[in-house]
Amino acid sequence: MSAPAIRTELGKIAIKALLALFLIPGLTLLFASYFKNATDDRYAGEIIQSITESQNMADADKQAAKGFFQAVKSSATCFNDDQDIADYRADVCPNYSEMWQFVVVEKIAFWTVIGGVLLLVLMVALGALAFSRRSVQYVSFVFGWRVLTFASASVILLQGMFAVWLSFWLTAFFMNVYVLKLIAIVGIVAAVAMFNAVVAIFRRLPSNNVVQGELVTPEAAPALWSRIREFADKLKTAPPAQIIAGIDANFFVTENSLQVGEHTTRGRSLFVSIPLLRVLDQTEADAVLAHELGHFVGGDTENSAALGPKLVQYDFYSEQMRQGGVTVIAFFLLNLYRVIFEMALQKSSREREFAADKIAAGLTSPQAIARSLVKVAAYSSYRNEVEGKLFDHNERHSGSLGIAQRVALGLSEFSQSNEFVEMMRASNVPHPFDSHPPLPERMRSVNFELQEHEFADVVASKPSTTWADAIESADAIEARLWQAFEQYFSQAHEETLAYRYEPSTDEERDLVLRYFPPVPFALKKNQVFEINYAGLELPDDKGAVSWDNVKDLKYEDATMGADKLTITHPEKGMLGDKTTKVSLSIDSKERDRLKATLGQYWHRHQVMRAQSKTP
């Protein structure tokens, strides 16, 4: 994403957060002030008219009384304990009267806006603190999270109260009526939003620490373990407690617990990529391994082990707010803080990458670091391209995909192409969310910069010895993991085909039906409403509507009677878009399943149509 695009996206996030935080309180403040002032004028007018028409007051007394009531607004008496105006206050602003409500709501809305401003200042201050000092990132984030958890619940509660109050007074003040149904709906929505916010705070976080790989014991790779322990001794840090070998195109270290097959790790872990170890010679791989151990020295993994779970919990809570309907107003606020903090984390991460590179250069050589960076970037990018083309294939894959072989055989040729040069250039463009600095910057930081025209020769060079050869079970581990990955890949690809196909053949139709079979819903009076990949079978003998004849769908829940489904068609009628309205007398327990199915099948058709228009 380009820098202008990033700034635009950040602007959108900020605007959404500001609207979520200030729109309803701001409108409430304006309306309450307007109502209060209008009521002040009305009360003053009525009192002055009464004084003018009085037959029991002298002209001088009338003028004095008029002057008093013109100077002292009725709203000013509401929280004024002056005994001289006690009777006046009792007449115009008794507790819970309309004037009392206007004054109270105005004050609450005003302080809500002020609180929102202070909250934004706090968010920016905590973000700035995280930018300036890595050592306080954990404390600042957790403190900000706790504040925002309370603040988001308060925002939902207060804005719900404001919405209910406005739903009564807007119609009551301007039209002298109130709509009980409107008030009830707004109140129910506000109550549900508050309930969802509270429930989300205590909802348990799903476990997501599974790593696809296998443990490599010291007995299975004694030379590799020896080299890693040697580096750890030189760096005066503890070596990893376990090495995990996998086929992901990266290396990493962590102190978080991981689920590796049936094993749960404890302490420090080092993940090594067998495919990348086959591309790197031992000196280049040593540079990568030393770099990863450098993160132990810098305290990166310890910091991540503490902060990482908190970030995951925060993201989980934010997602609950996003999916909670009206609670999305809290999500926008949470999302803004997360973006601010993520930028601080990525700045810190880039600094730690430079530090780890320098540590690795000291243990191995700057040249080894530079060559390993180029090879890892090239392999990862080419593998993504190979997998992307296989995933874009418009027919089912059968048998082995041979992804590892495709990448291994094609990487050298790819490195000689113009596409390779463009890919390497694109990887050098920094942006605020990069956790790794661009290649040229990393190479300059270790005082060894390969030129662009040298990249191809580096990638094409064949290693004479690799650390993959030193892992006794590397071939077997790689074979098992690739087989499992390709099965998952083929399954995911097949499911996307069910979204892409129109279908036009029996084989394509069978595949679509496997994932999108007809789904009938039993209605009252023995009626049936069916959703299928081709369209909708309507009840009451209304026939079928194909998805191509659907422009939009609107589902309305009924508190009493039947739900309503409004189907908007592409063609125009005499008074605008042509529509079909369908009554669905469905059990409330089936309502959510019907709406989910409706959305899923409608989405499938939109994806299919978009795919058919793609050249």
XYZ file of C-alpha atoms in Angstrom, residues 36-583:
548
model
C -33.724 24.486 26.932
C -33.445 27.913 25.286
C -36.776 27.518 23.504
C -38.438 26.505 26.769
C -36.766 29.441 28.554
C -38.255 31.789 25.973
C -41.660 30.154 26.216
C -41.743 30.292 30.018
C -40.509 33.901 30.037
C -43.097 34.896 27.453
C -45.921 33.252 29.391
C -44.826 34.822 32.710
C -44.340 38.309 31.244
C -47.699 38.080 29.491
C -49.294 37.088 32.787
C -47.647 40.066 34.510
C -48.757 42.416 31.737
C -52.367 41.238 32.026
C -52.345 41.356 35.841
C -54.886 43.792 37.382
C -53.393 43.596 40.873
C -49.939 45.039 40.233
C -48.753 48.609 39.959
C -46.902 49.602 36.808
C -43.641 49.999 38.719
C -44.019 46.515 40.196
C -44.794 45.119 36.776
C -41.642 46.643 35.305
C -39.533 45.299 38.175
C -41.052 41.837 37.858
C -40.570 41.807 34.095
C -36.954 42.877 34.539
C -36.359 40.036 37.013
C -37.893 37.317 34.841
C -36.100 38.608 31.747
C -32.790 38.584 33.614
C -33.215 35.238 35.406
C -33.883 32.417 32.953
C -36.013 29.577 34.193
C -33.253 27.047 33.352
C -30.845 28.945 35.646
C -32.975 28.069 38.661
C -32.736 24.299 38.269
C -29.632 23.799 40.395
C -29.599 27.154 42.169
C -30.069 26.830 45.938
C -30.820 30.558 46.438
C -33.846 30.681 48.740
C -35.015 33.939 47.155
C -35.953 32.046 43.988
C -37.118 28.810 45.661
C -40.747 29.370 44.687
C -39.767 30.277 41.135
C -37.613 27.126 40.902
C -40.434 24.960 42.222
C -42.748 26.315 39.518
C -40.481 26.090 36.461
C -37.914 23.365 37.244
C -39.186 20.707 39.641
C -37.276 17.440 39.530
C -37.875 15.353 36.387
C -39.838 18.127 34.669
C -39.132 18.922 31.040
C -36.880 21.876 31.935
C -35.038 19.758 34.500
C -34.457 17.090 31.823
C -33.154 19.605 29.287
C -30.677 21.050 31.772
C -29.507 17.645 33.064
C -29.106 16.108 29.598
C -27.283 19.221 28.373
C -24.803 18.926 31.244
C -24.306 15.184 30.733
C -23.840 15.626 26.968
C -21.388 18.483 27.534
C -19.236 16.457 29.929
C -19.508 13.444 27.639
C -17.983 15.523 24.846
C -15.289 16.803 27.213
C -14.644 13.229 28.338
C -14.300 12.173 24.717
C -11.718 14.894 24.104
C -9.759 13.835 27.199
C -9.942 10.200 26.091
C -8.482 11.095 22.699
C -5.714 13.089 24.379
C -4.952 10.081 26.592
C -4.867 7.727 23.580
C -2.456 10.004 21.725
C -0.292 10.423 24.852
C -0.101 6.663 25.421
C 0.718 6.148 21.749
C 3.467 8.776 21.943
C 4.839 7.092 25.057
C 4.898 3.747 23.239
C 6.707 5.402 20.327
C 9.367 6.941 22.551
C 10.139 4.106 24.978
C 9.904 0.413 24.184
C 10.294 -0.497 27.862
C 6.890 1.004 28.737
C 4.911 -0.390 25.802
C 3.379 -3.208 27.850
C 2.292 -0.943 30.718
C 1.006 1.808 28.425
C -0.966 -0.600 26.241
C -2.553 -2.504 29.121
C -3.447 0.763 30.891
C -4.954 2.140 27.689
C -6.860 -1.093 27.119
C -8.372 -1.010 30.609
C -9.378 2.621 30.181
C -10.879 1.935 26.758
C -12.779 -1.128 28.003
C -14.481 1.044 30.604
C -14.789 3.961 28.175
C -16.325 1.873 25.387
C -18.946 0.446 27.756
C -19.648 3.978 29.015
C -19.916 5.297 25.451
C -22.464 2.626 24.574
C -24.456 3.243 27.777
C -24.487 7.038 27.486
C -25.207 7.103 23.770
C -27.987 4.570 24.289
C -29.511 6.845 26.915
C -29.142 9.863 24.636
C -30.782 7.979 21.757
C -33.757 6.956 23.910
C -34.140 10.528 25.220
C -34.000 11.965 21.697
C -36.491 9.395 20.397
C -39.024 10.827 22.852
C -38.302 14.549 22.840
C -37.713 15.126 19.117
C -41.254 14.094 18.274
C -42.749 15.419 21.516
C -41.207 18.871 21.194
C -41.649 19.457 17.467
C -44.901 17.551 16.815
C -46.494 17.380 20.277
C -46.675 13.573 20.039
C -44.479 10.707 21.100
C -44.106 7.385 19.287
C -44.087 4.620 21.860
C -42.915 1.998 19.333
C -39.936 4.148 18.318
C -38.946 4.695 21.947
C -39.281 0.974 22.697
C -37.182 -0.045 19.677
C -34.417 2.421 20.494
C -34.473 1.344 24.131
C -34.251 -2.346 23.239
C -31.395 -1.727 20.795
C -29.510 0.280 23.432
C -30.064 -2.397 26.090
C -28.904 -5.181 23.781
C -25.797 -3.172 22.837
C -24.908 -2.651 26.492
C -25.490 -6.332 27.243
C -23.239 -7.347 24.341
C -20.507 -4.981 25.534
C -20.522 -6.447 29.038
C -20.656 -10.047 27.802
C -17.718 -9.420 25.434
C -15.522 -8.323 28.361
C -15.876 -11.738 30.004
C -15.974 -13.893 26.871
C -13.161 -16.444 26.775
C -10.487 -16.035 24.157
C -10.180 -18.949 21.691
C -6.778 -20.611 21.609
C -4.766 -19.760 18.509
C -1.158 -20.795 19.164
C -0.955 -23.835 16.890
C 2.224 -24.139 14.826
C 2.404 -26.501 11.863
C 5.706 -28.268 12.363
C 7.525 -31.004 14.267
C 9.985 -30.893 17.132
C 13.615 -31.596 16.259
C 15.486 -33.194 19.138
C 19.237 -32.788 19.775
C 19.633 -36.457 18.861
C 17.996 -35.881 15.454
C 20.185 -32.859 14.583
C 23.252 -32.766 16.886
C 25.328 -30.466 14.644
C 22.512 -27.917 14.285
C 21.857 -27.893 18.034
C 25.574 -27.547 18.677
C 25.824 -24.501 16.406
C 22.814 -22.834 18.021
C 24.187 -23.452 21.521
C 27.556 -22.107 20.410
C 25.913 -18.875 19.213
C 23.880 -18.615 22.432
C 27.046 -18.981 24.542
C 28.797 -16.243 22.562
C 25.785 -13.971 23.032
C 25.601 -14.882 26.736
C 21.946 -15.861 26.507
C 20.074 -19.101 27.124
C 19.561 -21.280 24.023
C 16.054 -22.258 22.904
C 14.411 -25.081 24.804
C 13.136 -26.567 21.555
C 13.616 -26.317 17.810
C 10.543 -26.671 15.601
C 10.985 -27.542 11.941
C 8.253 -26.642 9.456
C 7.635 -25.594 5.879
C 6.468 -22.000 6.408
C 8.692 -19.526 4.552
C 10.125 -17.833 7.649
C 12.202 -18.225 10.799
C 11.118 -16.956 14.201
C 11.736 -17.197 17.939
C 9.210 -16.878 20.721
C 8.769 -17.427 24.431
C 5.024 -18.014 24.131
C 3.652 -21.512 24.611
C 2.956 -23.212 21.302
C 0.912 -26.228 20.300
C 3.046 -28.416 18.035
C 1.097 -31.536 17.173
C 0.308 -33.176 20.508
C 3.066 -31.265 22.304
C 2.733 -27.974 24.171
C 6.001 -26.082 24.346
C 7.319 -24.166 27.316
C 10.056 -21.549 27.323
C 12.084 -20.418 24.343
C 11.331 -21.861 20.902
C 13.128 -21.497 17.575
C 11.217 -22.214 14.352
C 13.278 -23.139 11.300
C 11.974 -23.488 7.746
C 13.237 -26.643 6.035
C 12.563 -25.294 2.493
C 14.537 -22.134 3.304
C 17.347 -24.159 4.893
C 17.645 -25.980 1.561
C 18.046 -22.636 -0.262
C 20.589 -21.151 2.166
C 24.108 -22.467 2.516
C 25.308 -22.992 6.075
C 26.997 -19.611 6.393
C 23.865 -17.829 5.180
C 21.661 -19.936 7.458
C 24.032 -19.228 10.350
C 23.387 -15.524 9.811
C 19.634 -16.106 9.992
C 19.912 -18.278 13.105
C 22.200 -15.735 14.795
C 19.727 -12.989 13.907
C 16.892 -14.908 15.581
C 18.972 -15.555 18.707
C 19.702 -11.827 18.735
C 16.037 -11.284 19.540
C 16.549 -13.264 22.756
C 19.404 -10.931 23.670
C 17.367 -7.804 23.000
C 14.489 -9.001 25.159
C 12.170 -8.960 22.131
C 10.701 -12.398 22.789
C 10.210 -11.678 26.482
C 8.395 -8.461 25.628
C 6.316 -10.217 22.953
C 5.460 -13.067 25.335
C 4.006 -10.516 27.752
C 2.428 -8.108 25.269
C 1.369 -10.549 22.547
C -1.483 -12.229 24.464
C -2.775 -8.808 25.518
C -2.862 -7.666 21.901
C -4.742 -10.832 20.938
C -7.256 -10.313 23.745
C -7.712 -6.696 22.745
C -8.269 -7.662 19.101
C -10.758 -10.342 20.151
C -12.709 -7.833 22.264
C -12.639 -5.306 19.412
C -13.997 -7.910 17.014
C -16.827 -8.684 19.437
C -17.684 -4.983 19.411
C -17.553 -4.918 15.592
C -19.967 -7.840 15.329
C -22.306 -6.655 18.080
C -24.501 -4.390 15.974
C -24.744 -0.984 17.638
C -21.572 -1.745 19.627
C -19.663 -1.005 16.426
C -19.396 2.583 17.704
C -17.025 1.279 20.373
C -15.102 -0.727 17.760
C -14.203 2.423 15.820
C -12.688 3.933 18.955
C -10.849 0.723 19.865
C -9.597 0.382 16.313
C -8.095 3.871 16.296
C -6.084 3.153 19.448
C -4.968 -0.197 18.041
C -3.694 1.474 14.869
C -1.816 4.132 16.857
C -0.226 1.476 19.044
C 0.540 -0.834 16.119
C 2.514 1.925 14.435
C 4.542 2.341 17.639
C 5.120 -1.416 17.844
C 6.260 -1.617 14.241
C 8.677 1.277 14.731
C 10.152 -0.558 17.712
C 10.197 -3.816 15.766
C 12.134 -2.251 12.893
C 14.710 -0.940 15.365
C 15.062 -4.418 16.876
C 15.512 -5.952 13.424
C 18.451 -3.631 12.813
C 19.897 -4.556 16.209
C 19.488 -8.295 15.552
C 21.125 -7.908 12.113
C 24.160 -6.257 13.706
C 24.388 -9.042 16.287
C 24.256 -11.636 13.491
C 26.863 -9.756 11.444
C 29.183 -9.822 14.440
C 28.776 -13.578 14.862
C 28.950 -14.445 11.149
C 29.591 -11.782 8.499
C 27.817 -8.816 6.891
C 27.982 -10.590 3.528
C 26.166 -13.654 4.917
C 23.415 -11.425 6.321
C 22.944 -9.609 3.010
C 22.867 -12.807 0.937
C 20.414 -14.505 3.315
C 18.082 -11.490 3.192
C 17.952 -11.600 -0.608
C 17.421 -15.353 -0.745
C 14.664 -15.404 1.883
C 12.821 -12.515 0.193
C 13.119 -14.137 -3.244
C 11.983 -17.587 -2.081
C 9.014 -16.208 -0.110
C 7.853 -14.016 -2.980
C 8.198 -16.714 -5.619
C 6.426 -19.273 -3.445
C 3.550 -16.822 -2.948
C 3.353 -16.399 -6.712
C 3.308 -20.171 -7.325
C 0.615 -20.725 -4.715
C -1.365 -17.752 -6.036
C -1.439 -19.139 -9.563
C -2.506 -22.556 -8.306
C -5.260 -20.961 -6.239
C -6.464 -18.870 -9.179
C -6.742 -21.997 -11.340
C -10.380 -22.393 -12.377
C -10.495 -26.187 -12.229
C -10.183 -28.645 -9.375
C -6.719 -29.934 -8.594
C -6.251 -33.672 -8.488
C -3.328 -35.529 -6.943
C -0.217 -33.893 -5.568
C 0.251 -30.198 -6.282
C 4.026 -30.453 -5.953
C 4.357 -26.915 -4.592
C 7.795 -27.584 -3.096
C 9.088 -28.994 -6.376
C 7.575 -26.175 -8.443
C 9.293 -23.570 -6.271
C 12.615 -25.399 -6.127
C 12.762 -25.938 -9.891
C 11.492 -22.511 -10.903
C 13.215 -20.187 -8.425
C 16.499 -19.884 -10.342
C 14.728 -19.102 -13.626
C 12.412 -16.666 -11.849
C 15.436 -14.770 -10.480
C 16.508 -13.977 -14.058
C 13.150 -12.436 -14.999
C 12.001 -8.802 -15.064
C 9.199 -9.853 -12.732
C 11.796 -10.785 -10.103
C 13.403 -7.350 -10.311
C 10.044 -5.609 -9.913
C 9.139 -7.861 -6.992
C 12.391 -7.083 -5.172
C 11.898 -3.368 -5.784
C 8.353 -3.513 -4.417
C 9.604 -5.231 -1.261
C 11.883 -2.253 -0.643
C 9.071 0.294 -0.225
C 8.562 1.030 3.488
C 5.267 1.892 5.161
C 4.170 2.467 8.779
C 3.067 -1.132 9.327
C 6.296 -2.817 8.179
C 7.738 -4.919 10.990
C 10.903 -5.447 8.928
C 12.852 -2.594 7.333
C 13.446 -2.589 3.553
C 16.345 -4.716 2.258
C 18.657 -1.827 1.293
C 18.339 -0.294 4.752
C 19.093 -3.611 6.460
C 22.114 -4.205 4.251
C 23.408 -0.676 4.823
C 23.047 -1.146 8.576
C 25.593 -4.030 8.459
C 27.846 -2.178 5.972
C 27.407 -4.631 3.090
C 24.975 -3.657 0.363
C 24.367 -5.936 -2.600
C 23.376 -4.124 -5.769
C 20.164 -4.879 -7.599
C 21.960 -6.521 -10.530
C 23.639 -8.951 -8.094
C 20.391 -10.316 -6.642
C 19.786 -12.834 -9.429
C 23.213 -14.467 -9.058
C 22.758 -14.707 -5.300
C 19.401 -16.442 -5.664
C 20.649 -18.753 -8.432
C 23.698 -19.898 -6.460
C 23.365 -23.488 -5.227
C 24.466 -24.209 -1.642
C 27.100 -26.883 -1.232
C 26.072 -27.819 2.315
C 22.897 -26.924 4.186
C 21.575 -27.303 7.700
C 18.614 -29.205 6.259
C 21.074 -32.008 5.487
C 22.043 -32.063 9.173
C 18.466 -32.771 10.315
C 18.095 -36.541 10.256
C 14.345 -36.536 9.698
C 14.128 -33.422 7.482
C 12.894 -35.271 4.391
C 10.203 -37.167 6.310
C 9.062 -34.059 8.225
C 8.873 -32.025 5.031
C 6.951 -34.747 3.188
C 4.343 -35.034 5.944
C 3.882 -31.291 6.295
C 3.652 -30.658 2.540
C 1.091 -33.426 2.192
C -1.070 -31.934 4.945
C -0.641 -28.413 3.552
C -1.582 -29.435 0.016
C -4.693 -31.241 1.253
C -5.758 -28.075 3.076
C -4.837 -25.961 0.039
C -6.859 -28.162 -2.350
C -9.850 -28.117 -0.001
C -9.761 -24.327 0.286
C -9.340 -24.010 -3.489
C -12.281 -26.323 -4.147
C -14.480 -24.261 -1.848
C -13.594 -21.074 -3.727
C -14.577 -22.805 -6.971
C -18.028 -23.320 -5.478
C -18.184 -19.521 -5.229
C -16.773 -18.941 -8.733
C -18.756 -21.403 -10.881
C -21.995 -20.331 -12.591
C -22.109 -23.495 -13.166
C -22.122 -24.665 -16.800
C -21.356 -28.409 -16.595
C -22.620 -31.313 -14.492
C -19.260 -31.524 -12.715
C -19.332 -27.835 -11.827
C -22.965 -28.116 -10.702
C -22.140 -31.076 -8.449
C -19.338 -29.107 -6.830
C -21.526 -26.048 -6.247
C -24.283 -28.215 -4.779
C -21.769 -29.829 -2.430
C -21.193 -26.481 -0.738
C -24.463 -24.738 -1.588
C -27.285 -27.298 -1.543
C -30.928 -26.151 -1.583
C -31.953 -25.094 1.926
C -35.718 -25.202 2.622
C -37.278 -23.372 5.575
C -40.631 -24.501 6.908
C -43.092 -21.656 7.453
C -46.466 -21.628 9.098
C -49.533 -22.852 7.175
C -47.389 -25.546 5.499
C -45.571 -22.989 3.378
C -41.907 -23.418 2.365
C -39.271 -20.818 1.552
C -36.222 -22.256 -0.232
C -32.794 -20.723 -0.818
C -30.554 -22.274 -3.460
C -27.557 -21.261 -5.556
C -29.807 -20.237 -8.466
C -32.167 -18.026 -6.483
C -35.172 -18.045 -4.141
C -38.295 -20.224 -4.201
C -40.958 -17.976 -2.671
C -43.953 -19.127 -0.568
C -47.611 -18.404 -1.313
C -47.236 -19.542 -4.935
C -45.188 -16.430 -5.791
C -42.823 -18.521 -7.854
C -39.032 -18.264 -8.094
C -36.698 -15.277 -8.210
C -33.271 -15.820 -9.746
C -30.291 -14.113 -8.127
C -29.726 -12.166 -11.342
C -33.116 -10.582 -10.695
C -32.036 -9.385 -7.234
C -30.441 -5.990 -6.740
C -30.762 -5.811 -2.970
C -32.288 -7.626 0.000
C -33.775 -6.182 3.165
C -34.894 -8.408 6.027
C -37.110 -6.984 8.786
C -37.714 -8.877 12.021
C -41.250 -8.723 13.316
C -42.047 -8.370 17.001
C -45.529 -9.600 16.169
C -46.740 -11.348 13.037
C -44.553 -12.357 10.091
C -41.065 -11.184 9.205
C -40.720 -9.182 5.992
C -38.248 -9.770 3.179
C -38.056 -7.008 0.583
C -36.400 -8.011 -2.693
C -35.323 -5.062 -4.834
C -35.071 -5.889 -8.535
C -32.752 -4.316 -11.129
C -35.588 -3.030 -13.298
C -37.499 0.140 -12.566
C -41.183 0.457 -11.792
C -43.489 3.437 -12.091
C -42.432 4.785 -8.675
C -38.794 3.744 -8.633
C -37.119 0.368 -8.161
C -39.388 -2.602 -8.580
C -39.695 -4.696 -5.429
C -41.212 -7.950 -4.235
C -42.314 -8.194 -0.613
C -42.436 -11.612 1.028
C -44.030 -12.480 4.378
